[in-house]
């Protein structure tokens, strides 16, 4: 960036330092297109070719920022930026404050300021000698450039060229006028015919307007009549929809009642099945308890009989023991009465003594056997008494379970009665459902659905369906007599 403020700015340096490049940059950004004037062969030579430490560039760009606070440039900017960019492909672009412009527009803008590539604003080396040796015509051009009239003369030249073009165009128009004059009369006749045709067309439009008016009036009357019919039909639709809503409500209520009854029937059937299973189990348990009770009673009776027999046998054994005790005592007394000397002649007979001893021994053995039998009988009696007690303890739960089984039997009977009542209610609800279904009769011969008869215009299908509601599925009858059931509020359709 190089700043050129007020006053004189000098750039000094040795040969080859680039002083001339700055002047060439000024000329290039102002629109110079001759590479020779920029000390080069082609325009691409202004792009940096690279060096040992930096690569070559793909484009070159110079921006010139001018102070325009005095308004010398005819633009509404206090600062004007002129920029030019060239790429290696050869394309060159010009920009004015960032906007792309043509080179011609840029040169025309700078012509009134004297800031051009061939003006006195940029004086190259050797140009002073050329000015001194210039001809009067060349000096006049320099003076015009200094007086800033060069741009005006250029504009005047352009205006003169445009006026010459206009004069040529006027000559061509005059030739065309002379050429078209013979055709003017024919065109006038055609214009008269066109005016007559236009008048006829106007009358035709008036007649068409009258016809359209009559048609519109007839259509309006028909529309009014249709509006009246529409209101009547809407009232009938509302009445029919109300009837359909009532029938639908009744049908839904009946179906709800039927479903509830079916649910109750299923619940009662399940309850009845459970009760029947419990009743069967209770009956089986009752039968088993009865059989067991009968067996226990038989066992108790047999044990009591055996106990009585044992009591008799015990009494007989006790009597026998007493008898044997007596005989043993008598035998012992007889033995004591026998003398110590068995050889004494005056003593009793030895055979009798032996018999008495044998009888005593026999009585002793029988007494021992009787005592053993008595002990066995007592043991058996105690066992039987314990058995009777156990059997009585078993009989008591069986007897106590009999009322519970009877209660279950009665509950089962009550459940069966409830199931029968539920079945009767189900039959009643089925009959009620059939009556509700009769409200929605089947179609008669040749009858059709309302939705099939009505053919609404395109776009009104949803509105008509919303108005009809459930009546879309109703059946259409020719009159009230043809209806399958009596109709309280008949809907009569107009003849088509």
Tab-separated table of C-alpha atoms in Angstrom:
chain	number	residue	atom	x	y	z
A	1	UNK	CA	0.000	0.000	0.000
A	2	UNK	CA	1.374	3.398	-1.050
A	3	UNK	CA	-0.269	6.599	0.207
A	4	UNK	CA	-0.153	9.803	-1.882
A	5	UNK	CA	-1.233	12.602	0.443
A	6	UNK	CA	-1.303	16.334	-0.325
A	7	UNK	CA	1.828	17.968	-1.721
A	8	UNK	CA	4.649	16.357	-3.655
A	9	UNK	CA	5.579	12.705	-3.156
A	10	UNK	CA	8.895	11.464	-4.538
A	11	UNK	CA	9.916	7.826	-4.874
A	12	UNK	CA	13.656	7.317	-5.160
A	13	UNK	CA	15.814	4.267	-5.456
A	14	UNK	CA	18.534	2.575	-7.504
A	15	UNK	CA	17.986	1.219	-10.956
A	16	UNK	CA	15.804	-1.901	-10.993
A	17	UNK	CA	14.168	-1.182	-7.629
A	18	UNK	CA	10.677	-0.901	-9.208
A	19	UNK	CA	10.080	2.839	-9.446
A	20	UNK	CA	8.729	2.530	-12.974
A	21	UNK	CA	6.472	-0.357	-11.895
A	22	UNK	CA	4.477	2.080	-9.742
A	23	UNK	CA	3.840	4.351	-12.748
A	24	UNK	CA	2.947	1.300	-14.860
A	25	UNK	CA	0.500	0.205	-12.145
A	26	UNK	CA	-1.214	3.613	-12.360
A	27	UNK	CA	-1.522	3.341	-16.126
A	28	UNK	CA	-2.695	-0.290	-15.944
A	29	UNK	CA	-5.480	0.334	-13.410
A	30	UNK	CA	-6.646	3.336	-15.494
A	31	UNK	CA	-7.332	1.013	-18.453
A	32	UNK	CA	-4.076	0.609	-20.381
A	33	UNK	CA	-4.382	-2.366	-22.751
A	34	UNK	CA	-1.105	-2.153	-24.676
A	35	UNK	CA	1.496	-4.429	-23.118
A	36	UNK	CA	4.195	-2.529	-25.062
A	37	UNK	CA	3.395	0.672	-23.144
A	38	UNK	CA	3.860	-1.345	-19.953
A	39	UNK	CA	7.310	-2.514	-21.061
A	40	UNK	CA	6.139	-6.048	-21.765
A	41	UNK	CA	5.216	-8.385	-24.578
A	42	UNK	CA	1.940	-9.833	-23.180
A	43	UNK	CA	-0.491	-8.719	-20.505
A	44	UNK	CA	0.266	-11.844	-18.420
A	45	UNK	CA	3.742	-10.450	-17.738
A	46	UNK	CA	2.202	-8.092	-15.147
A	47	UNK	CA	1.488	-11.193	-12.982
A	48	UNK	CA	4.272	-12.148	-10.576
A	49	UNK	CA	6.309	-14.972	-12.109
A	50	UNK	CA	7.683	-16.284	-8.821
A	51	UNK	CA	11.133	-16.454	-7.288
A	52	UNK	CA	13.454	-18.659	-5.325
A	53	UNK	CA	11.528	-18.314	-2.066
A	54	UNK	CA	7.961	-17.686	-3.228
A	55	UNK	CA	5.762	-19.381	-5.846
A	56	UNK	CA	4.330	-17.546	-8.787
A	57	UNK	CA	0.933	-15.821	-8.462
A	58	UNK	CA	-2.234	-16.762	-10.361
A	59	UNK	CA	-3.474	-13.197	-10.773
A	60	UNK	CA	-2.494	-9.537	-10.497
A	61	UNK	CA	-4.633	-6.841	-8.908
A	62	UNK	CA	-4.196	-3.078	-8.436
A	63	UNK	CA	-6.627	-0.865	-6.474
A	64	UNK	CA	-6.545	2.950	-6.669
A	65	UNK	CA	-8.434	4.789	-3.891
A	66	UNK	CA	-9.292	8.409	-4.840
A	67	UNK	CA	-10.505	11.242	-2.569
A	68	UNK	CA	-13.705	12.584	-4.144
A	69	UNK	CA	-14.830	14.978	-1.454
A	70	UNK	CA	-14.567	17.860	-3.949
A	71	UNK	CA	-16.913	15.998	-6.354
A	72	UNK	CA	-14.610	16.030	-9.373
A	73	UNK	CA	-15.778	12.512	-10.262
A	74	UNK	CA	-19.502	12.495	-11.177
A	75	UNK	CA	-20.447	9.809	-8.623
A	76	UNK	CA	-22.156	10.036	-5.221
A	77	UNK	CA	-19.172	8.767	-3.239
A	78	UNK	CA	-16.627	10.692	-1.190
A	79	UNK	CA	-14.107	7.933	-1.809
A	80	UNK	CA	-13.876	6.124	-5.135
A	81	UNK	CA	-11.991	2.846	-5.468
A	82	UNK	CA	-10.876	1.829	-8.960
A	83	UNK	CA	-9.680	-1.761	-9.188
A	84	UNK	CA	-8.464	-3.965	-12.008
A	85	UNK	CA	-7.758	-7.682	-11.875
A	86	UNK	CA	-6.175	-9.943	-14.500
A	87	UNK	CA	-5.718	-13.731	-14.418
A	88	UNK	CA	-3.342	-15.997	-16.270
A	89	UNK	CA	-6.163	-17.141	-18.533
A	90	UNK	CA	-6.291	-13.641	-20.022
A	91	UNK	CA	-9.534	-12.391	-18.419
A	92	UNK	CA	-9.436	-8.809	-17.162
A	93	UNK	CA	-12.100	-7.289	-14.870
A	94	UNK	CA	-12.730	-3.706	-13.732
A	95	UNK	CA	-14.451	-2.720	-10.466
A	96	UNK	CA	-15.860	0.573	-9.200
A	97	UNK	CA	-16.332	0.551	-5.404
A	98	UNK	CA	-16.553	-3.233	-5.508
A	99	UNK	CA	-19.084	-3.414	-8.388
A	100	UNK	CA	-18.033	-4.905	-11.711
A	101	UNK	CA	-18.082	-2.312	-14.569
A	102	UNK	CA	-17.028	-2.130	-18.220
A	103	UNK	CA	-13.730	-0.566	-19.312
A	104	UNK	CA	-15.687	1.862	-21.476
A	105	UNK	CA	-17.738	3.039	-18.479
A	106	UNK	CA	-14.565	3.522	-16.467
A	107	UNK	CA	-12.849	5.556	-19.222
A	108	UNK	CA	-15.982	7.690	-19.721
A	109	UNK	CA	-16.033	8.425	-15.977
A	110	UNK	CA	-12.351	9.482	-15.988
A	111	UNK	CA	-12.496	11.501	-19.239
A	112	UNK	CA	-13.873	14.642	-17.545
A	113	UNK	CA	-11.079	14.628	-14.931
A	114	UNK	CA	-8.075	14.288	-17.208
A	115	UNK	CA	-7.002	11.158	-15.357
A	116	UNK	CA	-6.378	8.912	-18.368
A	117	UNK	CA	-3.472	6.906	-19.669
A	118	UNK	CA	-2.763	9.262	-22.580
A	119	UNK	CA	-3.278	12.554	-20.725
A	120	UNK	CA	-0.747	14.926	-19.238
A	121	UNK	CA	-1.435	13.480	-15.745
A	122	UNK	CA	1.130	10.736	-16.359
A	123	UNK	CA	4.348	11.911	-18.018
A	124	UNK	CA	6.770	9.147	-18.881
A	125	UNK	CA	10.477	9.445	-19.409
A	126	UNK	CA	11.075	11.233	-22.740
A	127	UNK	CA	7.551	12.748	-22.883
A	128	UNK	CA	8.841	16.294	-22.053
A	129	UNK	CA	11.005	16.356	-25.163
A	130	UNK	CA	7.984	15.173	-27.188
A	131	UNK	CA	5.900	18.032	-25.758
A	132	UNK	CA	8.536	20.626	-26.650
A	133	UNK	CA	8.857	19.365	-30.219
A	134	UNK	CA	5.113	18.748	-30.641
A	135	UNK	CA	3.125	20.274	-33.497
A	136	UNK	CA	0.476	22.962	-32.926
A	137	UNK	CA	-2.282	20.346	-33.245
A	138	UNK	CA	-0.640	18.121	-30.627
A	139	UNK	CA	-0.147	21.120	-28.338
A	140	UNK	CA	-3.813	22.056	-28.780
A	141	UNK	CA	-4.775	18.530	-27.626
A	142	UNK	CA	-2.566	18.923	-24.570
A	143	UNK	CA	-4.171	22.285	-23.785
A	144	UNK	CA	-7.642	20.818	-24.168
A	145	UNK	CA	-6.633	18.029	-21.835
A	146	UNK	CA	-5.356	20.554	-19.317
A	147	UNK	CA	-8.542	22.622	-19.649
A	148	UNK	CA	-10.634	19.434	-19.119
A	149	UNK	CA	-12.539	19.975	-22.366
A	150	UNK	CA	-11.436	16.778	-23.956
A	151	UNK	CA	-14.265	14.840	-22.374
A	152	UNK	CA	-16.749	17.456	-23.549
A	153	UNK	CA	-15.420	17.246	-27.084
A	154	UNK	CA	-15.651	13.479	-26.932
A	155	UNK	CA	-19.273	13.707	-25.801
A	156	UNK	CA	-19.926	16.260	-28.590
A	157	UNK	CA	-18.406	13.881	-31.124
A	158	UNK	CA	-20.588	11.058	-29.852
A	159	UNK	CA	-23.671	13.330	-30.008
A	160	UNK	CA	-22.790	14.354	-33.589
A	161	UNK	CA	-22.456	10.700	-34.535
A	162	UNK	CA	-25.870	9.991	-33.024
A	163	UNK	CA	-27.403	12.963	-34.916
A	164	UNK	CA	-25.935	11.641	-38.161
A	165	UNK	CA	-27.515	8.274	-37.411
A	166	UNK	CA	-30.859	10.005	-36.730
A	167	UNK	CA	-30.630	11.891	-40.055
A	168	UNK	CA	-30.067	8.623	-41.858
A	169	UNK	CA	-33.046	7.098	-40.037
A	170	UNK	CA	-35.231	10.085	-41.053
A	171	UNK	CA	-34.243	9.618	-44.685
A	172	UNK	CA	-35.175	5.955	-44.495
A	173	UNK	CA	-38.521	6.848	-42.882
A	174	UNK	CA	-39.296	9.356	-45.670
A	175	UNK	CA	-38.540	6.709	-48.265
A	176	UNK	CA	-40.879	4.310	-46.453
A	177	UNK	CA	-43.611	6.975	-46.305
A	178	UNK	CA	-43.395	7.615	-50.049
A	179	UNK	CA	-43.414	3.878	-50.650
A	180	UNK	CA	-46.477	3.282	-48.431
A	181	UNK	CA	-48.567	6.234	-49.710
A	182	UNK	CA	-50.142	4.239	-52.623
A	183	UNK	CA	-51.249	1.631	-50.098
A	184	UNK	CA	-52.839	4.229	-47.834
A	185	UNK	CA	-56.154	4.388	-49.749
A	186	UNK	CA	-56.569	0.656	-49.582
A	187	UNK	CA	-55.773	0.744	-45.897
A	188	UNK	CA	-58.389	3.482	-45.406
A	189	UNK	CA	-61.028	1.275	-47.055
A	190	UNK	CA	-59.959	-1.576	-44.821
A	191	UNK	CA	-60.097	0.745	-41.814
A	192	UNK	CA	-63.680	1.744	-42.710
A	193	UNK	CA	-64.613	-1.907	-43.016
A	194	UNK	CA	-62.896	-2.555	-39.710
A	195	UNK	CA	-64.875	0.252	-38.066
A	196	UNK	CA	-68.128	-1.196	-39.420
A	197	UNK	CA	-67.090	-4.638	-38.216
A	198	UNK	CA	-66.257	-3.141	-34.833
A	199	UNK	CA	-69.709	-1.513	-34.662
A	200	UNK	CA	-71.334	-4.827	-35.604
A	201	UNK	CA	-69.216	-6.520	-32.983
A	202	UNK	CA	-70.401	-3.946	-30.433
A	203	UNK	CA	-74.047	-4.602	-31.326
A	204	UNK	CA	-73.359	-8.339	-31.115
A	205	UNK	CA	-71.836	-7.856	-27.676
A	206	UNK	CA	-74.956	-5.910	-26.624
A	207	UNK	CA	-77.192	-8.721	-27.876
A	208	UNK	CA	-75.008	-11.280	-26.135
A	209	UNK	CA	-75.255	-9.190	-22.971
A	210	UNK	CA	-79.062	-9.202	-23.245
A	211	UNK	CA	-79.087	-12.956	-23.746
A	212	UNK	CA	-76.691	-13.430	-20.823
A	213	UNK	CA	-78.904	-11.157	-18.706
A	214	UNK	CA	-81.978	-13.227	-19.503
A	215	UNK	CA	-80.071	-16.440	-18.822
A	216	UNK	CA	-78.708	-15.011	-15.592
A	217	UNK	CA	-82.197	-13.945	-14.471
A	218	UNK	CA	-83.572	-17.405	-15.235
A	219	UNK	CA	-80.616	-18.963	-13.450
A	220	UNK	CA	-81.209	-16.642	-10.485
A	221	UNK	CA	-84.866	-17.667	-10.278
A	222	UNK	CA	-83.861	-21.304	-10.593
A	223	UNK	CA	-81.245	-20.758	-7.903
A	224	UNK	CA	-83.838	-19.239	-5.591
A	225	UNK	CA	-86.181	-22.139	-6.208
A	226	UNK	CA	-83.310	-24.537	-5.618
A	227	UNK	CA	-82.491	-22.636	-2.416
A	228	UNK	CA	-86.038	-23.147	-1.190
A	229	UNK	CA	-85.885	-26.825	-2.086
A	230	UNK	CA	-82.496	-27.032	-0.395
A	231	UNK	CA	-83.895	-25.599	2.839
A	232	UNK	CA	-86.801	-28.044	2.680
A	233	UNK	CA	-84.413	-30.904	2.018
A	234	UNK	CA	-82.154	-29.756	4.844
A	235	UNK	CA	-85.122	-29.763	7.248
A	236	UNK	CA	-86.041	-33.239	6.068
A	237	UNK	CA	-82.428	-34.288	6.358
A	238	UNK	CA	-82.328	-33.020	9.924
A	239	UNK	CA	-85.541	-34.868	10.793
A	240	UNK	CA	-84.315	-38.062	9.162
A	241	UNK	CA	-80.933	-37.724	10.828
A	242	UNK	CA	-82.624	-37.219	14.210
A	243	UNK	CA	-84.666	-40.391	13.620
A	244	UNK	CA	-81.557	-42.247	12.560
A	245	UNK	CA	-79.725	-40.943	15.637
A	246	UNK	CA	-82.568	-42.154	17.873
A	247	UNK	CA	-82.586	-45.533	16.164
A	248	UNK	CA	-78.799	-45.717	16.401
A	249	UNK	CA	-78.936	-44.775	20.097
A	250	UNK	CA	-81.591	-47.415	20.735
A	251	UNK	CA	-79.581	-49.948	18.764
A	252	UNK	CA	-76.394	-49.079	20.625
A	253	UNK	CA	-78.217	-49.230	23.976
A	254	UNK	CA	-79.695	-52.616	23.063
A	255	UNK	CA	-76.350	-53.902	21.911
A	256	UNK	CA	-74.753	-52.617	25.115
A	257	UNK	CA	-77.443	-54.347	27.181
A	258	UNK	CA	-77.007	-57.527	25.162
A	259	UNK	CA	-73.236	-57.452	25.632
A	260	UNK	CA	-73.695	-56.818	29.358
A	261	UNK	CA	-76.207	-59.679	29.528
A	262	UNK	CA	-73.825	-61.933	27.640
A	263	UNK	CA	-71.063	-60.995	30.058
A	264	UNK	CA	-73.366	-61.721	32.994
A	265	UNK	CA	-74.424	-64.996	31.379
A	266	UNK	CA	-70.809	-66.036	30.862
A	267	UNK	CA	-69.971	-65.050	34.442
A	268	UNK	CA	-72.960	-66.984	35.739
A	269	UNK	CA	-72.083	-69.947	33.573
A	270	UNK	CA	-68.590	-69.900	35.001
A	271	UNK	CA	-70.040	-69.522	38.509
A	272	UNK	CA	-72.528	-72.336	37.794
A	273	UNK	CA	-69.704	-74.563	36.579
A	274	UNK	CA	-67.738	-73.810	39.729
A	275	UNK	CA	-70.792	-74.469	41.905
A	276	UNK	CA	-71.515	-77.699	40.053
A	277	UNK	CA	-67.940	-78.831	40.588
A	278	UNK	CA	-68.202	-77.913	44.271
A	279	UNK	CA	-71.590	-79.652	44.478
A	280	UNK	CA	-70.191	-82.772	42.837
A	281	UNK	CA	-67.217	-82.714	45.193
A	282	UNK	CA	-69.532	-82.121	48.174
A	283	UNK	CA	-71.835	-84.969	47.058
A	284	UNK	CA	-68.893	-87.289	46.633
A	285	UNK	CA	-67.533	-86.254	50.042
A	286	UNK	CA	-71.011	-86.702	51.529
A	287	UNK	CA	-71.300	-90.193	50.020
A	288	UNK	CA	-67.865	-91.114	51.316
A	289	UNK	CA	-68.730	-89.693	54.731
A	290	UNK	CA	-71.996	-91.661	54.733
A	291	UNK	CA	-70.253	-94.872	53.780
A	292	UNK	CA	-67.560	-94.240	56.325
A	293	UNK	CA	-70.168	-93.464	58.990
A	294	UNK	CA	-72.058	-96.661	58.164
A	295	UNK	CA	-68.838	-98.660	58.350
A	296	UNK	CA	-67.933	-97.003	61.633
A	297	UNK	CA	-71.389	-97.702	63.037
A	298	UNK	CA	-71.098	-101.340	61.983
A	299	UNK	CA	-67.628	-101.510	63.498
A	300	UNK	CA	-68.882	-99.921	66.729
A	301	UNK	CA	-71.801	-102.363	66.879
A	302	UNK	CA	-69.463	-105.319	66.305
A	303	UNK	CA	-67.053	-104.029	68.938
A	304	UNK	CA	-69.877	-103.469	71.400
A	305	UNK	CA	-71.116	-107.039	70.758
A	306	UNK	CA	-67.615	-108.361	71.201
A	307	UNK	CA	-67.276	-106.259	74.342
A	308	UNK	CA	-70.469	-107.728	75.739
A	309	UNK	CA	-69.202	-111.228	74.860
A	310	UNK	CA	-65.924	-110.465	76.587
A	311	UNK	CA	-67.807	-109.192	79.618
A	312	UNK	CA	-69.691	-112.518	79.733
A	313	UNK	CA	-66.543	-114.483	79.294
A	314	UNK	CA	-64.835	-112.411	81.991
A	315	UNK	CA	-67.721	-113.081	84.366
A	316	UNK	CA	-67.566	-116.813	83.567
A	317	UNK	CA	-63.798	-116.773	84.046
A	318	UNK	CA	-64.217	-115.004	87.385
A	319	UNK	CA	-66.807	-117.575	88.508
A	320	UNK	CA	-64.567	-120.404	87.349
A	321	UNK	CA	-61.632	-118.869	89.197
A	322	UNK	CA	-63.667	-118.622	92.360
A	323	UNK	CA	-64.736	-122.240	91.947
A	324	UNK	CA	-61.174	-123.305	91.346
A	325	UNK	CA	-59.995	-121.352	94.365
A	326	UNK	CA	-62.495	-123.183	96.436
A	327	UNK	CA	-61.425	-126.548	95.068
A	328	UNK	CA	-57.755	-125.648	95.540
A	329	UNK	CA	-58.452	-124.659	99.122
A	330	UNK	CA	-60.287	-127.936	99.687
A	331	UNK	CA	-57.444	-129.870	98.116
A	332	UNK	CA	-54.883	-128.120	100.260
A	333	UNK	CA	-56.966	-128.830	103.327
A	334	UNK	CA	-57.142	-132.460	102.344
A	335	UNK	CA	-53.382	-132.586	101.905
A	336	UNK	CA	-52.827	-131.079	105.257
A	337	UNK	CA	-55.062	-133.738	106.757
A	338	UNK	CA	-52.870	-136.569	105.429
A	339	UNK	CA	-50.512	-137.966	108.273
A	340	UNK	CA	-46.784	-137.759	107.914
A	341	UNK	CA	-46.296	-141.533	108.072
A	342	UNK	CA	-47.803	-142.968	104.897
A	343	UNK	CA	-47.364	-146.528	106.252
A	344	UNK	CA	-49.803	-146.161	109.140
A	345	UNK	CA	-52.581	-148.583	108.620
A	346	UNK	CA	-55.166	-146.406	110.209
A	347	UNK	CA	-54.515	-143.518	107.779
A	348	UNK	CA	-56.433	-142.667	104.587
A	349	UNK	CA	-55.888	-144.415	101.292
A	350	UNK	CA	-52.725	-143.218	99.398
A	351	UNK	CA	-54.529	-143.401	96.069
A	352	UNK	CA	-57.059	-140.933	97.239
A	353	UNK	CA	-54.305	-138.670	98.442
A	354	UNK	CA	-52.626	-138.774	95.060
A	355	UNK	CA	-55.914	-138.045	93.340
A	356	UNK	CA	-56.501	-135.116	95.664
A	357	UNK	CA	-53.006	-133.820	94.919
A	358	UNK	CA	-53.623	-134.193	91.201
A	359	UNK	CA	-56.914	-132.408	91.512
A	360	UNK	CA	-55.240	-129.625	93.451
A	361	UNK	CA	-52.504	-129.281	90.793
A	362	UNK	CA	-55.133	-129.332	88.078
A	363	UNK	CA	-57.114	-126.672	89.914
A	364	UNK	CA	-53.971	-124.566	90.299
A	365	UNK	CA	-53.197	-124.813	86.578
A	366	UNK	CA	-56.785	-123.988	85.684
A	367	UNK	CA	-56.676	-121.029	88.071
A	368	UNK	CA	-53.485	-119.797	86.397
A	369	UNK	CA	-55.100	-120.260	82.981
A	370	UNK	CA	-58.228	-118.480	84.155
A	371	UNK	CA	-56.144	-115.608	85.530
A	372	UNK	CA	-54.249	-115.404	82.210
A	373	UNK	CA	-57.518	-115.490	80.256
A	374	UNK	CA	-58.965	-112.804	82.529
A	375	UNK	CA	-55.920	-110.584	81.968
A	376	UNK	CA	-56.165	-111.181	78.226
A	377	UNK	CA	-59.858	-110.325	78.309
A	378	UNK	CA	-59.148	-107.149	80.263
A	379	UNK	CA	-56.437	-106.158	77.782
A	380	UNK	CA	-58.768	-106.898	74.880
A	381	UNK	CA	-61.531	-104.903	76.573
A	382	UNK	CA	-59.241	-101.914	77.055
A	383	UNK	CA	-58.183	-102.125	73.375
A	384	UNK	CA	-61.805	-102.298	72.296
A	385	UNK	CA	-62.732	-99.345	74.482
A	386	UNK	CA	-59.895	-97.339	72.931
A	387	UNK	CA	-61.014	-98.425	69.452
A	388	UNK	CA	-64.573	-97.337	70.212
A	389	UNK	CA	-63.288	-93.972	71.437
A	390	UNK	CA	-61.251	-93.505	68.259
A	391	UNK	CA	-64.215	-94.476	66.110
A	392	UNK	CA	-66.458	-92.097	67.992
A	393	UNK	CA	-63.847	-89.352	67.466
A	394	UNK	CA	-63.917	-90.120	63.729
A	395	UNK	CA	-67.692	-90.219	63.631
A	396	UNK	CA	-68.047	-86.740	65.156
A	397	UNK	CA	-66.231	-84.878	62.262
A	398	UNK	CA	-68.214	-86.900	59.742
A	399	UNK	CA	-71.448	-85.955	61.496
A	400	UNK	CA	-70.305	-82.292	61.670
A	401	UNK	CA	-69.430	-82.290	57.919
A	402	UNK	CA	-72.935	-83.442	57.036
A	403	UNK	CA	-74.531	-79.976	57.667
A	404	UNK	CA	-71.767	-78.267	55.678
A	405	UNK	CA	-72.327	-80.657	52.751
A	406	UNK	CA	-76.056	-80.057	52.997
A	407	UNK	CA	-75.370	-76.266	52.993
A	408	UNK	CA	-73.222	-76.611	49.877
A	409	UNK	CA	-75.959	-78.638	48.278
A	410	UNK	CA	-78.444	-75.883	49.011
A	411	UNK	CA	-76.007	-73.218	47.651
A	412	UNK	CA	-75.606	-75.293	44.517
A	413	UNK	CA	-79.351	-75.374	44.115
A	414	UNK	CA	-79.464	-71.572	44.544
A	415	UNK	CA	-76.678	-71.188	41.914
A	416	UNK	CA	-78.601	-73.400	39.528
A	417	UNK	CA	-81.662	-71.230	40.044
A	418	UNK	CA	-79.597	-68.090	39.350
A	419	UNK	CA	-78.180	-69.668	36.194
A	420	UNK	CA	-81.692	-70.454	35.035
A	421	UNK	CA	-82.668	-66.818	35.729
A	422	UNK	CA	-79.631	-65.569	33.735
A	423	UNK	CA	-80.568	-67.809	30.817
A	424	UNK	CA	-84.085	-66.405	30.890
A	425	UNK	CA	-82.703	-62.829	30.927
A	426	UNK	CA	-80.439	-63.687	27.992
A	427	UNK	CA	-83.442	-64.941	26.041
A	428	UNK	CA	-85.275	-61.705	26.873
A	429	UNK	CA	-82.337	-59.557	25.718
A	430	UNK	CA	-82.071	-61.575	22.508
A	431	UNK	CA	-85.723	-60.872	21.788
A	432	UNK	CA	-85.132	-57.175	22.530
A	433	UNK	CA	-82.133	-57.160	20.146
A	434	UNK	CA	-84.264	-58.702	17.419
A	435	UNK	CA	-86.799	-55.933	17.985
A	436	UNK	CA	-84.076	-53.292	17.679
A	437	UNK	CA	-82.769	-54.881	14.500
A	438	UNK	CA	-86.295	-54.718	13.125
A	439	UNK	CA	-86.041	-50.901	13.357
A	440	UNK	CA	-83.371	-51.079	10.622
A	441	UNK	CA	-85.325	-52.996	7.980
A	442	UNK	CA	-83.928	-54.816	4.995
A	443	UNK	CA	-84.324	-53.127	1.596
A	444	UNK	CA	-87.366	-53.802	-0.502
A	445	UNK	CA	-87.342	-54.712	-4.198
A	446	UNK	CA	-85.557	-52.066	-6.236
A	447	UNK	CA	-84.618	-49.936	-3.202
A	448	UNK	CA	-81.191	-48.251	-2.938
A	449	UNK	CA	-79.071	-46.571	-0.268
A	450	UNK	CA	-79.272	-42.790	0.161
A	451	UNK	CA	-75.508	-42.561	-0.442
A	452	UNK	CA	-75.945	-44.357	-3.793
A	453	UNK	CA	-78.883	-42.188	-4.934
A	454	UNK	CA	-77.426	-38.761	-4.123
A	455	UNK	CA	-74.694	-37.602	-6.511
A	456	UNK	CA	-73.188	-34.354	-5.060
A	457	UNK	CA	-71.013	-32.015	-7.069
A	458	UNK	CA	-67.270	-32.356	-6.894
A	459	UNK	CA	-65.927	-31.001	-3.593
A	460	UNK	CA	-69.259	-31.318	-1.675
A	461	UNK	CA	-69.019	-35.045	-0.815
A	462	UNK	CA	-67.653	-34.455	2.718
A	463	UNK	CA	-70.219	-31.713	3.480
A	464	UNK	CA	-73.135	-33.910	2.322
A	465	UNK	CA	-71.826	-36.858	4.343
A	466	UNK	CA	-71.562	-34.642	7.457
A	467	UNK	CA	-75.166	-33.429	6.987
A	468	UNK	CA	-76.629	-36.907	6.415
A	469	UNK	CA	-74.652	-38.689	9.129
A	470	UNK	CA	-76.024	-42.234	9.544
A	471	UNK	CA	-78.732	-41.569	6.917
A	472	UNK	CA	-76.142	-42.314	4.232
A	473	UNK	CA	-76.906	-46.031	4.847
A	474	UNK	CA	-80.719	-45.540	4.957
A	475	UNK	CA	-82.936	-47.080	2.244
A	476	UNK	CA	-84.837	-44.878	-0.200
A	477	UNK	CA	-88.532	-45.674	-0.796
A	478	UNK	CA	-90.679	-44.213	-3.566
A	479	UNK	CA	-93.359	-43.195	-1.047
A	480	UNK	CA	-94.502	-43.936	2.514
A	481	UNK	CA	-96.537	-46.952	1.410
A	482	UNK	CA	-93.467	-48.588	-0.160
A	483	UNK	CA	-91.434	-48.305	3.059
A	484	UNK	CA	-90.765	-51.670	4.774
A	485	UNK	CA	-91.889	-50.239	8.158
A	486	UNK	CA	-94.152	-47.292	9.088
A	487	UNK	CA	-92.245	-44.005	8.986
A	488	UNK	CA	-93.089	-41.367	11.565
A	489	UNK	CA	-91.410	-38.512	9.666
A	490	UNK	CA	-91.124	-39.618	6.043
A	491	UNK	CA	-88.502	-38.012	3.834
A	492	UNK	CA	-89.874	-37.329	0.364
A	493	UNK	CA	-87.428	-36.738	-2.416
A	494	UNK	CA	-88.334	-34.370	-5.290
A	495	UNK	CA	-88.931	-35.996	-8.642
A	496	UNK	CA	-85.926	-35.905	-10.941
